[in-house]
Coordinates of C-alpha atoms and ligand atoms in Angstrom, one line a residue:
M1 CA 2.8 13.3 -21.5
A2 CA 5.6 10.6 -21.1
K3 CA 6.8 10.0 -17.7
T4 CA 9.9 8.0 -16.2
V5 CA 8.5 7.1 -13.0
L6 CA 10.4 5.3 -10.1
V7 CA 8.1 3.1 -8.2
T8 CA 9.3 2.1 -4.9
G9 CA 7.9 -1.1 -3.5
G10 CA 6.3 -2.3 -6.4
C11 CA 6.7 -5.9 -5.5
G12 CA 4.0 -5.3 -2.2
F13 CA 0.7 -5.3 -2.2
I14 CA -0.2 -1.6 -3.4
G15 CA 2.8 -1.4 -5.6
A16 CA 2.3 -4.5 -7.6
N17 CA -1.5 -3.1 -8.1
F18 CA -0.1 0.3 -9.0
V19 CA 2.7 -1.2 -11.4
R20 CA 0.2 -3.5 -13.3
L21 CA -2.1 0.0 -13.8
L22 CA 0.2 1.9 -15.1
L23 CA 1.3 -0.5 -17.6
E24 CA -2.1 -1.3 -18.7
T25 CA -3.2 2.3 -18.6
R26 CA -0.2 4.7 -19.6
P27 CA 2.0 3.0 -22.6
D28 CA 4.1 6.2 -22.9
W29 CA 5.3 5.9 -19.2
R30 CA 8.4 4.0 -18.2
V31 CA 8.1 2.1 -14.9
I32 CA 11.2 1.4 -12.7
N33 CA 10.5 -0.6 -9.8
L34 CA 12.6 -0.5 -7.0
D35 CA 12.0 -3.1 -4.2
K36 CA 14.6 -5.0 -1.8
L37 CA 12.1 -8.0 -1.7
T38 CA 11.7 -8.2 2.1
Y39 CA 9.2 -10.9 2.9
A40 CA 6.5 -8.5 2.0
G41 CA 7.8 -8.0 -1.6
N42 CA 6.5 -11.0 -4.2
L43 CA 7.7 -11.3 -7.5
H44 CA 4.8 -13.5 -8.1
S45 CA 2.6 -10.6 -8.2
L46 CA 4.5 -9.0 -11.4
A47 CA 5.7 -12.4 -13.5
D48 CA 3.3 -12.1 -16.2
L49 CA 4.8 -8.4 -16.6
A50 CA 8.6 -9.3 -16.0
E51 CA 9.2 -8.8 -19.6
H52 CA 7.4 -5.6 -20.6
P53 CA 8.8 -3.1 -22.9
N54 CA 8.1 -0.3 -20.6
Y55 CA 9.0 -2.2 -17.7
R56 CA 12.5 -2.5 -15.1
F57 CA 12.7 -4.5 -12.2
V58 CA 15.4 -3.2 -9.8
R59 CA 16.2 -5.3 -6.6
G60 CA 17.6 -2.8 -4.3
D61 CA 17.3 -0.8 -0.8
I62 CA 15.6 3.1 -0.5
C63 CA 18.5 3.3 2.1
D64 CA 21.5 2.8 -0.7
Q65 CA 22.2 6.4 -1.7
A66 CA 24.5 5.6 -4.4
L67 CA 22.1 3.0 -5.8
L68 CA 19.3 5.5 -6.1
D69 CA 22.0 8.2 -7.1
S70 CA 22.9 5.9 -10.3
L71 CA 19.4 5.1 -11.0
F72 CA 18.1 8.7 -11.2
Q73 CA 20.8 9.7 -13.4
E74 CA 21.1 6.5 -15.6
E75 CA 17.2 6.7 -16.2
R76 CA 16.6 10.2 -15.6
I77 CA 13.7 9.7 -13.6
D78 CA 11.1 12.7 -13.3
T79 CA 8.2 10.9 -11.0
V80 CA 8.8 9.2 -8.1
V81 CA 6.0 7.2 -6.3
H82 CA 6.9 5.8 -3.2
F83 CA 5.3 3.2 -1.8
A84 CA 8.1 1.2 -0.1
A85 CA 7.6 0.5 3.7
E86 CA 7.6 -1.6 6.8
S87 CA 3.5 -1.6 6.8
H88 CA 2.0 -4.0 9.3
V89 CA 1.7 -2.7 12.9
D90 CA 1.9 -5.9 14.8
R91 CA 5.4 -6.1 13.6
S92 CA 5.9 -2.7 14.4
I93 CA 4.9 -3.4 17.9
T94 CA 7.4 -6.2 18.2
G95 CA 10.3 -4.8 16.1
P96 CA 9.9 -1.2 15.4
A97 CA 13.9 -0.9 14.2
E98 CA 13.3 -1.7 10.8
F99 CA 10.1 0.5 10.6
I100 CA 12.6 3.6 11.8
R101 CA 15.2 2.7 9.2
T102 CA 12.9 2.0 5.7
N103 CA 10.3 4.2 6.5
I104 CA 12.0 7.4 7.7
T105 CA 15.7 7.1 6.9
G106 CA 14.7 5.2 3.7
T107 CA 12.2 8.4 2.4
F108 CA 15.1 10.8 3.7
T109 CA 17.4 8.9 1.4
L110 CA 15.0 9.1 -1.7
L111 CA 14.2 12.5 -0.9
E112 CA 18.2 13.6 -1.2
A113 CA 18.3 11.7 -4.4
A114 CA 15.5 13.3 -6.0
K115 CA 16.9 16.9 -4.7
K116 CA 20.1 16.0 -6.0
Q117 CA 18.9 15.2 -9.6
W118 CA 16.2 17.7 -9.9
L119 CA 17.7 20.9 -8.0
D120 CA 20.9 20.7 -7.4
S121 CA 21.9 19.5 -10.5
G122 CA 20.6 22.5 -12.6
N123 CA 18.3 20.5 -15.0
K124 CA 15.1 21.7 -13.4
D125 CA 12.2 20.1 -15.1
E126 CA 8.8 21.6 -14.1
N127 CA 7.1 18.1 -14.6
C128 CA 8.9 16.4 -11.7
R129 CA 7.2 14.8 -8.7
F130 CA 7.8 13.1 -5.8
L131 CA 4.5 11.5 -4.5
H132 CA 4.8 9.9 -1.2
V133 CA 1.8 7.2 -0.1
S134 CA 0.9 7.2 3.4
T135 CA -1.7 6.4 5.9
D136 CA -4.6 8.2 7.6
E137 CA -3.2 6.5 10.6
V138 CA -0.9 9.5 11.2
Y139 CA -4.1 11.4 12.4
G140 CA -4.2 8.8 15.5
S141 CA -7.6 7.3 16.4
L142 CA -11.4 8.4 16.5
G143 CA -14.1 8.4 18.6
A144 CA -17.5 7.2 17.5
T145 CA -18.0 10.1 15.2
G146 CA -15.8 12.4 13.4
F147 CA -13.8 12.2 10.1
F148 CA -9.8 13.0 9.6
T149 CA -9.7 15.7 7.2
E150 CA -6.2 17.2 5.8
Q151 CA -6.3 19.7 8.5
T152 CA -6.6 17.0 11.3
P153 CA -3.5 17.4 13.2
Y154 CA -1.0 14.7 13.4
D155 CA -1.0 11.9 16.3
P156 CA 0.4 9.0 15.8
R157 CA -0.1 6.1 18.1
S158 CA 2.0 3.3 16.9
P159 CA 5.6 2.6 16.0
Y160 CA 4.4 2.2 12.4
S161 CA 2.2 5.4 12.7
A162 CA 4.9 7.4 14.1
S163 CA 7.2 6.4 11.3
K164 CA 4.7 7.6 8.6
A165 CA 3.9 10.8 10.1
S166 CA 8.0 11.3 10.4
S167 CA 8.1 10.5 6.7
D168 CA 5.2 12.9 5.9
H169 CA 7.4 15.5 7.7
L170 CA 10.4 15.3 5.9
V171 CA 8.6 15.2 2.8
R172 CA 6.7 18.2 3.3
A173 CA 10.0 19.8 4.7
Y174 CA 11.6 19.5 1.2
F175 CA 9.0 21.3 -0.3
H176 CA 9.0 24.1 2.1
T177 CA 13.0 24.4 2.2
Y178 CA 14.1 23.1 -1.0
G179 CA 10.8 23.7 -3.2
L180 CA 11.0 19.9 -3.8
P181 CA 7.9 19.2 -6.3
I182 CA 6.3 17.1 -3.6
L183 CA 2.8 15.7 -3.0
I184 CA 1.3 13.5 -0.4
T185 CA -1.8 11.2 0.2
N186 CA -3.1 9.6 3.2
C187 CA -5.5 6.7 2.5
S188 CA -7.3 4.3 4.5
N189 CA -7.3 0.4 4.7
N190 CA -6.9 -1.3 1.1
Y191 CA -8.1 -4.4 0.0
G192 CA -8.0 -6.5 -2.9
P193 CA -5.6 -9.0 -4.9
Y194 CA -1.9 -9.7 -4.0
Q195 CA -2.3 -8.4 -0.1
F196 CA 0.0 -10.7 2.2
P197 CA -2.0 -12.8 4.6
E198 CA -0.7 -10.9 7.6
K199 CA -3.4 -8.2 6.8
L200 CA -7.0 -9.0 8.1
I201 CA -9.1 -9.6 4.9
P202 CA -6.2 -12.0 3.3
L203 CA -5.4 -13.7 6.9
V204 CA -9.1 -14.3 7.4
L205 CA -9.8 -15.5 3.9
N206 CA -6.4 -18.0 4.1
N207 CA -7.3 -19.1 7.5
G208 CA -10.9 -19.4 6.6
L209 CA -9.9 -21.6 3.6
Q210 CA -8.0 -23.8 5.6
G211 CA -10.5 -24.3 8.4
K212 CA -8.3 -22.6 10.8
E213 CA -8.9 -20.3 13.7
L214 CA -10.0 -16.4 12.6
P215 CA -8.6 -14.0 15.1
V216 CA -10.7 -11.0 16.2
Y217 CA -8.5 -8.8 18.6
G218 CA -10.4 -7.3 21.4
D219 CA -14.0 -6.9 21.0
G220 CA -13.9 -6.9 17.0
G221 CA -15.5 -3.2 17.4
N222 CA -12.7 -1.3 15.8
V223 CA -13.5 0.5 12.7
R224 CA -11.5 0.8 9.3
D225 CA -12.5 2.6 6.3
W226 CA -12.0 0.1 3.3
L227 CA -10.5 1.5 0.0
Y228 CA -10.4 -1.4 -2.8
V229 CA -6.9 -1.0 -3.9
Q230 CA -7.8 -0.2 -7.6
D231 CA -9.5 2.9 -6.4
H232 CA -6.6 3.8 -4.4
C233 CA -4.1 3.5 -7.3
E234 CA -6.4 5.2 -9.8
A235 CA -6.5 8.1 -7.4
I236 CA -2.4 8.0 -6.9
V237 CA -2.4 8.6 -10.8
R238 CA -4.8 11.3 -10.7
V239 CA -2.6 12.9 -7.9
V240 CA 0.6 12.6 -9.6
E241 CA -1.1 14.0 -13.0
Q242 CA -3.2 16.8 -11.6
G243 CA -2.2 17.3 -7.8
R244 CA -1.2 20.6 -6.4
L245 CA 2.4 20.8 -5.6
G246 CA 3.2 20.8 -1.7
E247 CA -0.7 19.5 -1.1
A248 CA -1.6 16.4 1.1
Y249 CA -5.1 14.5 -0.1
N250 CA -7.1 12.0 1.8
I251 CA -8.1 8.8 -0.1
G252 CA -10.8 7.0 1.5
G253 CA -13.3 4.5 0.8
H254 CA -16.8 5.6 2.4
N255 CA -16.8 1.9 3.9
E256 CA -16.5 2.2 7.5
K257 CA -17.0 -1.7 9.3
N258 CA -15.7 -2.7 12.4
N259 CA -13.6 -6.0 12.3
L260 CA -16.3 -8.5 13.2
Q261 CA -18.3 -7.1 10.6
V262 CA -15.7 -7.9 8.0
V263 CA -14.7 -11.2 9.0
E264 CA -18.6 -12.5 9.7
L265 CA -19.2 -11.4 6.0
L266 CA -16.1 -13.3 4.8
C267 CA -17.3 -16.5 6.7
D268 CA -20.4 -16.4 4.8
M269 CA -19.2 -15.6 1.5
L270 CA -16.7 -18.6 1.8
D271 CA -19.6 -21.0 2.9
E272 CA -21.8 -19.8 0.3
K273 CA -19.1 -20.0 -2.9
L274 CA -17.6 -23.4 -1.3
G275 CA -20.0 -24.9 0.8
L276 CA -19.4 -26.0 4.4
L277 CA -15.9 -27.6 4.3
L278 CA -15.4 -27.8 8.3
P279 CA -15.7 -31.4 9.6
S280 CA -18.1 -30.4 12.3
G281 CA -20.5 -29.3 9.7
E282 CA -20.7 -25.7 11.4
P283 CA -20.6 -22.4 9.2
R284 CA -17.2 -20.9 9.1
R285 CA -18.4 -17.8 11.8
S286 CA -17.8 -20.9 14.3
L287 CA -14.1 -20.4 13.4
I288 CA -13.9 -16.8 14.7
T289 CA -11.8 -16.4 18.3
F290 CA -11.8 -13.3 20.3
V291 CA -8.2 -13.0 21.0
K292 CA -5.9 -10.4 23.2
D293 CA -6.3 -7.0 21.8
R294 CA -3.3 -5.4 20.0
L295 CA -1.1 -3.0 22.2
G296 CA -2.6 0.7 21.8
H297 CA -5.0 -0.3 19.3
D298 CA -6.6 2.5 17.6
R299 CA -10.3 2.2 17.5
R300 CA -11.9 4.2 14.7
Y301 CA -10.3 5.3 11.5
A302 CA -12.4 7.5 8.9
I303 CA -11.7 9.6 6.3
D304 CA -13.2 12.6 4.8
A305 CA -12.1 12.5 1.2
D306 CA -13.8 15.9 0.0
K307 CA -11.1 17.5 -1.0
I308 CA -9.5 15.3 -3.4
D309 CA -13.4 14.9 -4.8
Q310 CA -13.7 18.7 -5.2
E311 CA -10.2 19.6 -6.5
L312 CA -9.3 16.6 -8.8
G313 CA -12.7 15.2 -9.6
W314 CA -12.0 11.6 -7.8
T315 CA -14.3 9.1 -5.8
P316 CA -14.1 5.5 -5.4
K317 CA -15.8 3.5 -7.8
Y318 CA -16.3 0.1 -6.0
T319 CA -18.7 -0.1 -3.0
F320 CA -17.4 -2.6 -0.3
E321 CA -19.8 -5.4 -1.7
Q322 CA -18.5 -5.1 -5.3
G323 CA -14.8 -5.0 -4.1
I324 CA -15.1 -7.5 -1.7
E325 CA -16.7 -9.9 -4.2
K326 CA -13.8 -9.1 -6.6
T327 CA -11.3 -9.9 -3.7
V328 CA -13.0 -12.9 -2.7
T329 CA -13.2 -14.3 -6.3
W330 CA -9.3 -13.3 -7.1
Y331 CA -8.3 -15.3 -4.3
L332 CA -10.2 -18.2 -5.0
D333 CA -9.4 -18.2 -8.7
N334 CA -5.4 -17.5 -7.6
Q335 CA -4.7 -20.1 -4.5
A336 CA -1.3 -20.8 -6.1
W337 CA -0.2 -17.2 -5.3
M338 CA -1.4 -17.8 -1.4
D339 CA 0.3 -21.4 -1.5
A340 CA 3.5 -20.0 -2.8
V341 CA 3.2 -17.4 0.0
I342 CA 2.4 -19.5 3.1
D343 CA 5.2 -22.2 1.9
G344 CA 7.7 -19.4 1.4
S345 CA 8.4 -21.0 -2.1
Y346 CA 7.7 -17.2 -3.5
Q347 CA 10.9 -15.9 -2.0
Q348 CA 13.1 -18.2 -4.4
Y349 CA 11.5 -16.8 -7.6
Y350 CA 13.5 -14.0 -7.7
A351 CA 16.9 -16.5 -7.9
E352 CA 14.9 -18.2 -10.6
M353 CA 13.7 -15.5 -12.5
Y354 CA 16.7 -12.5 -12.5
G355 CA 19.6 -14.9 -10.8
K356 CA 21.3 -15.0 -14.1
K357 CA 20.5 -11.6 -15.3
L358 CA 21.7 -9.4 -12.7
Ligands
NAD1 P1 3.4 -4.1 1.7 O1 4.1 -4.3 3.2 O2 2.9 -5.0 1.0 O3 4.6 -3.7 0.5 C1 5.9 -3.0 0.9 C2 6.9 -3.0 -0.3 O4 8.3 -2.4 0.1 C3 7.6 -4.5 -0.6 O5 7.7 -4.8 -1.9 C4 8.9 -4.7 0.2 O6 9.7 -5.8 -0.3 C5 9.3 -3.4 -0.2 N1 10.3 -2.9 0.7 C6 10.1 -3.0 2.4 N2 11.7 -2.1 2.5 C7 12.2 -1.5 1.7 C8 13.4 -1.0 1.4 N3 14.1 -0.6 2.3 N4 13.9 -0.8 0.2 C9 13.3 -1.3 -1.0 N5 12.0 -1.6 -0.8 C10 11.3 -2.1 0.4 O7 2.7 -2.7 1.9 P2 1.7 -2.2 1.2 O8 0.6 -2.6 2.1 O9 1.3 -2.3 -0.2 O10 1.8 -0.5 1.5 C11 2.5 0.2 0.6 C12 2.4 1.8 1.2 O11 1.4 2.1 1.2 C13 3.2 1.7 2.3 O12 4.3 3.2 2.3 C14 2.2 1.8 3.5 O13 2.7 2.6 4.5 C15 1.1 2.8 2.4 N6 -0.4 2.5 3.4 C16 -0.6 1.2 3.0 C17 -2.2 1.0 3.4 C18 -2.7 -0.6 3.3 O14 -3.9 -0.9 3.7 N7 -1.9 -1.5 2.8 C19 -3.1 1.8 4.0 C20 -2.3 3.3 4.0 C21 -1.1 3.4 3.6
TYD2 P1 -4.7 -4.7 9.7 O1 -5.1 -5.3 8.6 O2 -3.5 -5.3 10.6 O3 -4.9 -3.1 9.5 P2 -4.2 -1.8 10.1 O4 -3.8 -2.2 11.8 O5 -3.5 -1.1 9.7 O6 -5.7 -1.1 10.5 O7 -5.8 -4.8 10.6 C1 -6.9 -4.3 10.5 C2 -7.7 -4.4 11.3 O8 -8.1 -5.7 12.0 C3 -7.2 -3.8 12.7 O9 -8.3 -3.1 13.7 C4 -6.4 -5.0 13.7 C5 -7.3 -5.8 13.3 N1 -6.9 -7.1 12.9 C6 -7.9 -8.3 14.1 O10 -8.4 -8.1 14.5 N2 -7.4 -9.6 13.4 C7 -6.4 -10.1 12.9 O11 -5.7 -11.1 12.9 C8 -5.6 -8.9 12.1 C9 -4.4 -9.2 11.5 C10 -6.2 -7.7 12.7

């Protein structure tokens, strides 16, 4: 069925992969990408789609109520897929304020806009959907065993996860209080093309290519469940199309690895694909440097994704070995994308591309 989708944060890592997936697989959906273009927003990631007839980019802030109201009216938005957020735990430790503003106030502002347009206006449309993309980090930290289910009590432990938990609660409150047609997804750590190199996997790939140190926090034993971004984006489409209103769905990759395992694997893959380029002639594993641990570092995340499997028939297609092979190949084939991020030139692209038009 045709839809007009507001994707927030579509110039970020997951958002850009999601916009791509929609334009490739849903020819009758119109996609409006609203993004503030913070340091994490990168128009290069969607440059080839800028002129796509079903696509419109709007630079703007999800905290801007007037902008949201006019976009909802003008475009007759019937579906929201809300990615926009401050997303990096380390930044939330050194500067939490922007996390509170964007993740909590921004989500609230977006909920208000959807409520105004969908409920208060009297134009109630049964097909409207508001999908909030959230994280497994809201559930806290696991010991050596166990999995997060949708029933696991919230126990966020970083400013980032606390801000996402808060936004999840607001989204759920708009369902119970006003009947806003919401859905929530809580996923594990994504990896794949277009990820900003502050996150573990692209950081290690970039540093490994340049022969720089590979920082491993603490003892490297912290465990994450790695989800290939394309699998995640397909799961989100499934939830938009078939999810039960008011429900949350956990999305995981069934790929638990500790950080040292991930870093060592990436070192070995780069050595194998590129040869030993280090002046010392040593393998890239010699670049691994154990550094001071992250404050409040969650030890283990692991997702039980049975609900989305049983209710909606979604399971990940990619094993970690397949996903990481695609990811490493993508970064090697797209070094210009990474170079523009590292030298900062990606941030000038907005003026070059849209300066005259907007
Ligand atoms: P990202 O940091 O790569 O991208 C965030 C995007 O949001 C950027 O394009 C940025 O410009 C935009 N943005 C930030 N503040 C904004 C504002 N005030 N108004 C409009 N746009 C704004 O993030 P990501 O890794 O793609 O994550 C997307 C979503 O998925 C986030 O909500 C995050 O919490 C969630 N999530 C991510 C992961 C992961 O592994 N990356 C895991 C679980 C959940
Ligand atoms: P990250 O990619 O920041 O995602 P998150 O904190 O949301 O899980 O980090 C993934 C794991 O890797 C986490 O346990 C922290 C660790 N890590 C390092 O050991 N070194 C690094 O340089 C980074 C960025 C992360």
